Coordinates of C-alpha atoms in Angstrom, one line a residue:
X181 CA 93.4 -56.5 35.8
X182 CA 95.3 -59.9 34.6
X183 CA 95.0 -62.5 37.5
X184 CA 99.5 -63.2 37.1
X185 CA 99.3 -59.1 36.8
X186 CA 97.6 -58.5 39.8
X187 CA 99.3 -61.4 42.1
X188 CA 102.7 -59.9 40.9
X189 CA 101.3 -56.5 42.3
X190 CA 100.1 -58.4 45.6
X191 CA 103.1 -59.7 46.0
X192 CA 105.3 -56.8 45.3
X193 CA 102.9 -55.2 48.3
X194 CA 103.6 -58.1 50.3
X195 CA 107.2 -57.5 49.9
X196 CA 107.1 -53.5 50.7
X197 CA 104.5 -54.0 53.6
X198 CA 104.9 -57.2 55.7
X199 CA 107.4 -55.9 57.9
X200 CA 105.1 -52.8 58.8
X201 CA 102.5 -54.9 59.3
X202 CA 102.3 -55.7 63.0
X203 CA 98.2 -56.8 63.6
X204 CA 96.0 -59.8 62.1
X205 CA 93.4 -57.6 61.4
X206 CA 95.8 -55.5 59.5
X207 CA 96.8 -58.1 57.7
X208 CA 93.5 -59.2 56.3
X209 CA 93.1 -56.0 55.6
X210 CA 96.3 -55.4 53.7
X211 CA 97.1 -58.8 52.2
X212 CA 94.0 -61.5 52.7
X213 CA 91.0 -59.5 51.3
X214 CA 93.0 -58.7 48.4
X215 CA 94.0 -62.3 47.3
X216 CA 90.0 -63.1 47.2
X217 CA 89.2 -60.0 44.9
X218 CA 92.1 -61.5 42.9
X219 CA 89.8 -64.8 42.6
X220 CA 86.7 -63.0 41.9
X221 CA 84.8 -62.6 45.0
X222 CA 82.9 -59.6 46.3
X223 CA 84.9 -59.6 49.8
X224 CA 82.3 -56.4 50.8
X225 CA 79.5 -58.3 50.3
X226 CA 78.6 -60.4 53.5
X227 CA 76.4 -62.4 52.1
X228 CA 79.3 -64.0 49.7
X229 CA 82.3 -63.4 51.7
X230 CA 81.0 -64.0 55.4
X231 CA 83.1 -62.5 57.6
X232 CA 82.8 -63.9 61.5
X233 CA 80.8 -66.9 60.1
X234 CA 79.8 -68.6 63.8
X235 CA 81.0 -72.5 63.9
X236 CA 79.5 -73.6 67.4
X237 CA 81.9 -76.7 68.2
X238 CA 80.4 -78.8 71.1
X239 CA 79.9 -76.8 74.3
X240 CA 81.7 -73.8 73.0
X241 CA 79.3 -71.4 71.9
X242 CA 80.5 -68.1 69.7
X243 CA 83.3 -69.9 67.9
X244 CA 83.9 -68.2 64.4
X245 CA 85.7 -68.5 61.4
X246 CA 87.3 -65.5 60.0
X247 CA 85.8 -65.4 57.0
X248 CA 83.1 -68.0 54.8
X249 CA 82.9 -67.8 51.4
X250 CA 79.3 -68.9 51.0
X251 CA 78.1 -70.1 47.1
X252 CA 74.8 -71.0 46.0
X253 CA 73.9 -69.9 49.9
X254 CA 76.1 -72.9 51.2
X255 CA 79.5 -72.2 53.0
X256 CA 82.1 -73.5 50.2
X257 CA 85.3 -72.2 51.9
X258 CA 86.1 -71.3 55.3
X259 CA 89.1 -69.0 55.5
X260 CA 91.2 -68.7 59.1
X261 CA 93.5 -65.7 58.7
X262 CA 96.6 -65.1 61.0
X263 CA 98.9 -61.9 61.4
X264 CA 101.6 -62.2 58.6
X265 CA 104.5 -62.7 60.8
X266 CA 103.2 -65.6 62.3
X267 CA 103.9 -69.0 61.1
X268 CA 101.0 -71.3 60.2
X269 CA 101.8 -75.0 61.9
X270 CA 100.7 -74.0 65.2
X271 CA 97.0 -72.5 64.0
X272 CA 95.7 -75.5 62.1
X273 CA 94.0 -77.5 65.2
X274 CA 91.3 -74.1 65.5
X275 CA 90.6 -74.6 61.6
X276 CA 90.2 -78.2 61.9
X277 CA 87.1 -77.6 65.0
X278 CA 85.4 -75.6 62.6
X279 CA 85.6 -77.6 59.6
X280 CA 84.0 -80.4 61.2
X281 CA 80.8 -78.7 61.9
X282 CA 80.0 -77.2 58.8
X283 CA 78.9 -78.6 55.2
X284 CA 82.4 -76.7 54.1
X285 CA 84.8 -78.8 51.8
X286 CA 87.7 -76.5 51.6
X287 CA 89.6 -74.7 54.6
X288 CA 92.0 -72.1 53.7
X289 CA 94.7 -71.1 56.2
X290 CA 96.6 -68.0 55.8
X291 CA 99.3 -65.3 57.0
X292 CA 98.5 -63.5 53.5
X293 CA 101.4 -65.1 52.4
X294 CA 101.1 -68.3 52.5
X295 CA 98.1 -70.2 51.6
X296 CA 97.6 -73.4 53.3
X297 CA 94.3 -75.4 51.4
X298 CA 92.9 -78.4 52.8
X299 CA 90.1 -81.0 52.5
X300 CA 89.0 -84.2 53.8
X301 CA 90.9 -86.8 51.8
X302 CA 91.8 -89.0 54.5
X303 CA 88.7 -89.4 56.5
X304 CA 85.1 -87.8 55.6
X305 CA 84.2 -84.4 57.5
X306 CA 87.4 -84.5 59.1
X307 CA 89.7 -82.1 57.8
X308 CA 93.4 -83.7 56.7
X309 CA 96.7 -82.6 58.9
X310 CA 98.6 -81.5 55.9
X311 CA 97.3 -79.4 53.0
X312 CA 96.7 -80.6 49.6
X313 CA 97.7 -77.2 48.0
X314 CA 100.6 -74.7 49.4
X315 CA 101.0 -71.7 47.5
X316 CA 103.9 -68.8 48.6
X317 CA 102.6 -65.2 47.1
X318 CA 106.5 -64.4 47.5
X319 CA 107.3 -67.4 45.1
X320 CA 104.4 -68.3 43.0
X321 CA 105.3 -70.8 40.2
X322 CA 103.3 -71.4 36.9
X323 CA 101.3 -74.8 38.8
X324 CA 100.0 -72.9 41.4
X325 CA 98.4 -70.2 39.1
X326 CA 97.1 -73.0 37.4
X327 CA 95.6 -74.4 40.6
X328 CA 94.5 -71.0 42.0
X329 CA 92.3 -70.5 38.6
X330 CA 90.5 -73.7 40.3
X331 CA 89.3 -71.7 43.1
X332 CA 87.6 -68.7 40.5
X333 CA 84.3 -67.9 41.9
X334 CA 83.5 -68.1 37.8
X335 CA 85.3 -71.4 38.0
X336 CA 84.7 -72.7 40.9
X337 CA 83.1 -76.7 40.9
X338 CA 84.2 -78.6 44.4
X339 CA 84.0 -81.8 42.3
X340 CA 86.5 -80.6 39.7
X341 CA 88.9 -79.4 42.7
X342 CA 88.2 -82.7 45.1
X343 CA 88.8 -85.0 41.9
X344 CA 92.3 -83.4 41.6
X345 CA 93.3 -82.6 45.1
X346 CA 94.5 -86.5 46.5
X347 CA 97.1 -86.3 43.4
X348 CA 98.2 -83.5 43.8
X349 CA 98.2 -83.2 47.9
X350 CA 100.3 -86.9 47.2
X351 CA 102.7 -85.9 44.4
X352 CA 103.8 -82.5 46.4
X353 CA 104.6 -85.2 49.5
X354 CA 106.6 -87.3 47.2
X355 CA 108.4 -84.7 45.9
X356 CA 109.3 -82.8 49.0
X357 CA 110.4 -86.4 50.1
X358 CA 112.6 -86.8 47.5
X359 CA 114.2 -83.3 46.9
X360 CA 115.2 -84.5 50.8
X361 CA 116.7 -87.7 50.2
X362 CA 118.3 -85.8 47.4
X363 CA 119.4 -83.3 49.5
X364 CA 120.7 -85.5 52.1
X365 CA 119.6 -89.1 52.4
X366 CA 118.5 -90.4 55.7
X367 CA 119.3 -93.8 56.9
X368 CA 116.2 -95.6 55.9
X369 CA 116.8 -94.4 52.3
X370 CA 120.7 -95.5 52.4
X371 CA 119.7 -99.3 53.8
X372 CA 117.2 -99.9 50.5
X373 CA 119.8 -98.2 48.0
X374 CA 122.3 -100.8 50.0
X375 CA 119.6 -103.6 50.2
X376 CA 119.2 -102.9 46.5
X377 CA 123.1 -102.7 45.3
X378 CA 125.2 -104.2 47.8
X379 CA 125.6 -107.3 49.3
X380 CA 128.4 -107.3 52.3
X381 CA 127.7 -106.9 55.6
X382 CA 126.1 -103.8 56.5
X383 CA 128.3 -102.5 58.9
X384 CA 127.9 -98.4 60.6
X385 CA 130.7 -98.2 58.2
X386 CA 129.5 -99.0 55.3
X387 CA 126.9 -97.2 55.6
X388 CA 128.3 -93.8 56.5
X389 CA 130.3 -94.2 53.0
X390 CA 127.8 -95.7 51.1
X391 CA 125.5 -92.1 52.5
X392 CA 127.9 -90.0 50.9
X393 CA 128.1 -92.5 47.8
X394 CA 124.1 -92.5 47.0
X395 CA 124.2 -88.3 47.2
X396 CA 127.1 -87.9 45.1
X397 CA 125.3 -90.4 42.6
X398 CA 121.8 -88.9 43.1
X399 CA 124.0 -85.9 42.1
X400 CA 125.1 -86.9 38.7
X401 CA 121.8 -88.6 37.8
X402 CA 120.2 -85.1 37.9
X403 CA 123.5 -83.7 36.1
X404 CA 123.0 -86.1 33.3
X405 CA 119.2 -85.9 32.9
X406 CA 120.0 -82.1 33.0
X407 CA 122.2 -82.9 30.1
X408 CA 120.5 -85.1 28.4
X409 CA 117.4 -83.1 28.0
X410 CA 119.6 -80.6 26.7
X411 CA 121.2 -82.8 24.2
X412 CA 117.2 -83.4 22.9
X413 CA 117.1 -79.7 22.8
X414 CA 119.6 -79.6 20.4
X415 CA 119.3 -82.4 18.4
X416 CA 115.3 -80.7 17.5
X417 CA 117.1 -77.5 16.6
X418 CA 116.6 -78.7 12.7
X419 CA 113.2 -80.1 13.4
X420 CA 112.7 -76.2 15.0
X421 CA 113.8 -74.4 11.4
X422 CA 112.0 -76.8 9.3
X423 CA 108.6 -75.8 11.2
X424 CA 109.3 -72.5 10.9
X425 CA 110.4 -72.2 7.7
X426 CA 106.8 -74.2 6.8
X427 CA 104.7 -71.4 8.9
X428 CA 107.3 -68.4 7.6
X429 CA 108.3 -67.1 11.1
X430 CA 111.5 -66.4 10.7
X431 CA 113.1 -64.0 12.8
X432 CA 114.6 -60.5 11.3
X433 CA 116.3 -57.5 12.9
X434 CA 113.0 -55.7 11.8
X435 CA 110.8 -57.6 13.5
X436 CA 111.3 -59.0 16.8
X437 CA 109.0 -61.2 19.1
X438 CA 107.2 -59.5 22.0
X439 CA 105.4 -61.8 24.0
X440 CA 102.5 -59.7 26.1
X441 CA 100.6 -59.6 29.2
X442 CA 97.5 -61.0 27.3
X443 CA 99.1 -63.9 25.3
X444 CA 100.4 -65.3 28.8
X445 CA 97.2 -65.6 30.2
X446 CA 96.1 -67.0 27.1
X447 CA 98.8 -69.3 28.0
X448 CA 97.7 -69.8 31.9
X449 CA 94.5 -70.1 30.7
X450 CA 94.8 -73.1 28.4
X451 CA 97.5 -74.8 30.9
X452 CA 94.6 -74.6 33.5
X453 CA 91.9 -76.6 31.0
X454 CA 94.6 -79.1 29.9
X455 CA 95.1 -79.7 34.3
X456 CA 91.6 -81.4 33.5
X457 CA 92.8 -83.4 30.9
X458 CA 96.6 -84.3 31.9
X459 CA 99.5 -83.0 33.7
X460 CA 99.6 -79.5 33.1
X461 CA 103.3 -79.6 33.5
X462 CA 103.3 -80.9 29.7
X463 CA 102.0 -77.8 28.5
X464 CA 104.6 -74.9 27.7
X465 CA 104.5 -72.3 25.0
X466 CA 106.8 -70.9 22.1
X467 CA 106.2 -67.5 21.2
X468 CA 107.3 -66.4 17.1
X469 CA 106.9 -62.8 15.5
X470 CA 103.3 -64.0 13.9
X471 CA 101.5 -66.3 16.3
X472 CA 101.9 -67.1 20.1
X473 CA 102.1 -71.0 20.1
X474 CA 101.1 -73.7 23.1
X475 CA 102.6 -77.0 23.1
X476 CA 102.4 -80.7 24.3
X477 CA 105.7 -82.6 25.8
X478 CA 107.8 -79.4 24.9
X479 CA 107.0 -80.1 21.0
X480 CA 106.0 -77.8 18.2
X481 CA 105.4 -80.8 16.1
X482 CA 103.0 -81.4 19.2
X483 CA 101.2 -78.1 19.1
X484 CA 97.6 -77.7 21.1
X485 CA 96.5 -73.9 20.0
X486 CA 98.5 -70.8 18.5
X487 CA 97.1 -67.6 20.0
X488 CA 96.4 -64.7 17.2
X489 CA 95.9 -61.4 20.0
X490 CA 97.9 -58.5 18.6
X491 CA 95.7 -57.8 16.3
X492 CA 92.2 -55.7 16.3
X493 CA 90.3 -59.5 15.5
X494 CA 91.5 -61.8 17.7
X495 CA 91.5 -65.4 16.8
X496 CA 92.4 -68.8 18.1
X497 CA 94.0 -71.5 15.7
X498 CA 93.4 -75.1 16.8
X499 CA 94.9 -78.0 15.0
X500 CA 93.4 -80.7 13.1
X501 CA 94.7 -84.5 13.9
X502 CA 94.5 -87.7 12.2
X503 CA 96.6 -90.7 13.3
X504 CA 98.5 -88.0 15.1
X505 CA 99.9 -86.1 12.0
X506 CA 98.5 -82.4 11.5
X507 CA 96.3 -82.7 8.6
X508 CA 94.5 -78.9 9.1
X509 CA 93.2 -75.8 11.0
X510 CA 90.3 -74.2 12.1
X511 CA 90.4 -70.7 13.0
X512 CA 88.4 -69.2 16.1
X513 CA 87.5 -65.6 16.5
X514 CA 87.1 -64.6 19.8
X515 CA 86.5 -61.0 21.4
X516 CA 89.0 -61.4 24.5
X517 CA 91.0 -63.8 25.5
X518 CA 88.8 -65.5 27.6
X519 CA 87.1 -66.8 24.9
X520 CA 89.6 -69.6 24.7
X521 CA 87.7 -70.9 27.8
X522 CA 84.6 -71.7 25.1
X523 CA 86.9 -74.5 23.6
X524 CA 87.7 -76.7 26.4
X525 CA 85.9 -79.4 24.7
X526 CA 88.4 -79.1 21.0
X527 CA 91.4 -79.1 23.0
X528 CA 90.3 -82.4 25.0
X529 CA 89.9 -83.6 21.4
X530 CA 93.4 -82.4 20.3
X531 CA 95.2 -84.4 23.4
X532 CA 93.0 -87.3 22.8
X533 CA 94.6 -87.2 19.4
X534 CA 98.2 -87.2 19.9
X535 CA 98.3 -88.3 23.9

């Protein structure tokens, strides 16, 4: 089964079950076991997915961790598991005893529907207070399938996910912090806009109006970014038919474009090898009648790959740069899709062509 496929069946599960669900054991049953077959691991083999893996801590003897997923016979990933209807902020002290006694680099706390990941950013062998990685099966986005693919057991290289995990534990702070302010700015965030724009006396006064002031503008800076980018939209709608008209896509009544199952994890797939390269945020993908096609920076003059699956000889297209003008292409038979996986190298190539 299709990783997106199958979390959209785990969370459709999620959604029928949870509130039957009244046990933690249960709910590792029902929800937790099945997120880790989703990622590859054999979670009936005890010797890969560990269940009661013991983490002595000082005097206490006995202490376990729910489960350990041990790789290349080291434990990788401890995994504490709670009853789905609990919340999480009140279990992490228990993971954080047992992470600091084993060679572990990634601690995973769960209800089964949220997934909590953490590491030691902050200080060495001492696992961080706030996760690096949150991801909600009941409201999964396209950047945390991305980051999930990370923890593939086929995938998986701590390196690769360490190397990413201070960005991206930092960027998720900043914007929860803003989306806040944005929300509904707190004092400290008025005084610098004040400090910044104003320069009366900053009276209680002032700055209960200049609070409802800096949201209302916040407001229509979003509005007119909104706007703007749709404005851009437009304004490539000719750039758009010229590209198409030079590829012959055009659109009829006869023939319509079906985007599949397969060409979007061809699509998840290269957005999770470009997170090496770049923010995978600037990959997105336009789908025509003859070719499924992956962009840079919301571009088709900027394109990456174009996926060829609907027919019996799958191929991959890859571009051919010079000075940032498309000169060429090389075409790519593979057997399945996962064969894009074979040209992380090209695409690294591509980007490093027209940034």
């Amino acid at each position: 089964m299709d990783f997106v496929d199958g979390l959209k069946e785990l969370s459709e599960k999620l959604i029928k079950l949870k509130d039957k669900i009244t046990t933690e054991e249960a709910t590792k049953t029902a929800f937790v076991m099945p997120f880790f077959d989703l990622l590859g691991y054999d979670t009936r083999n005890p010797l890969e997915f560990m269940p009661e893996y013991v983490a002595d801590v000082g005097d206490k003897k006995g202490e376990k961790v729910d489960y350990t997923i041990i790789i290349d016979g080291q434990p990788q990933i401890l995994i504490e598991a709670k009853w789905c209807g609990e919340k999480l902020d009140i279990h992490n002290n228990q993971l954080v005893r047992y992470f600091t006694v084993t060679n572990a680099k990634i601690g995973i706390l769960t209800n089964g529907i949220v997934y909590e990941f953490y590491t030691d950013l902050e200080e060495t062998n001492k696992m961080d207070k706030k996760p690096f990685l949150v991801v909600d099966l009941l409201n999964i986005k396209d950047s945390d399938v991305v980051e999930l693919k990370k923890f593939f057991k086929s995938n998986f290289n701590i390196d690769n996910i360490l190397s990413t995990a201070e960005v991206l534990k930092y960027s998720n702070a900043i914007k929860r912090l803003l989306l806040s302010q944005f929300d509904e700015p707190n004092e400290y965030f008025v005084d610098y806009i004040l400090s910044q724009v104003y320069e009366g006396r900053k009276t209680q006064n002032v700055k209960d109006k200049f609070a409802d002031i800096t949201k209302k503008s916040i407001s229509q800076v979003i509005n007119d970014m909104v706007r703007t980018k749709l404005e851009n939209a437009l304004a490539t709608k000719e750039e758009v038919q010229e590209d198409i008209i030079e590829d012959t896509q055009q659109i009829t009544p006869e023939k319509k474009i079906n985007t599949t199952d397969e060409e979007i994890s061809g699509y998840y797939i290269v957005k999770s090898i470009f997170a090496e390269f770049t923010n995978s945020e600037r990959i997105s993908y336009k789908d025509t009648t003859n070719y499924f096609g992956i962009i840079l920076d919301n571009s088709i003059r900027k394109w990456v790959c174009r996926l060829h699956l609907n027919y019996a000889q799958k191929y991959i297209e890859l571009p051919v740069y010079d000075e940032g003008k498309r000169v060429s292409e090389n075409k790519f038979f593979i057997e399945n899709v996962e064969g894009i996986y074979q040209y992380k190298k090209e695409f690294r190539d591509i980007l490093s062509k027209i940034g």
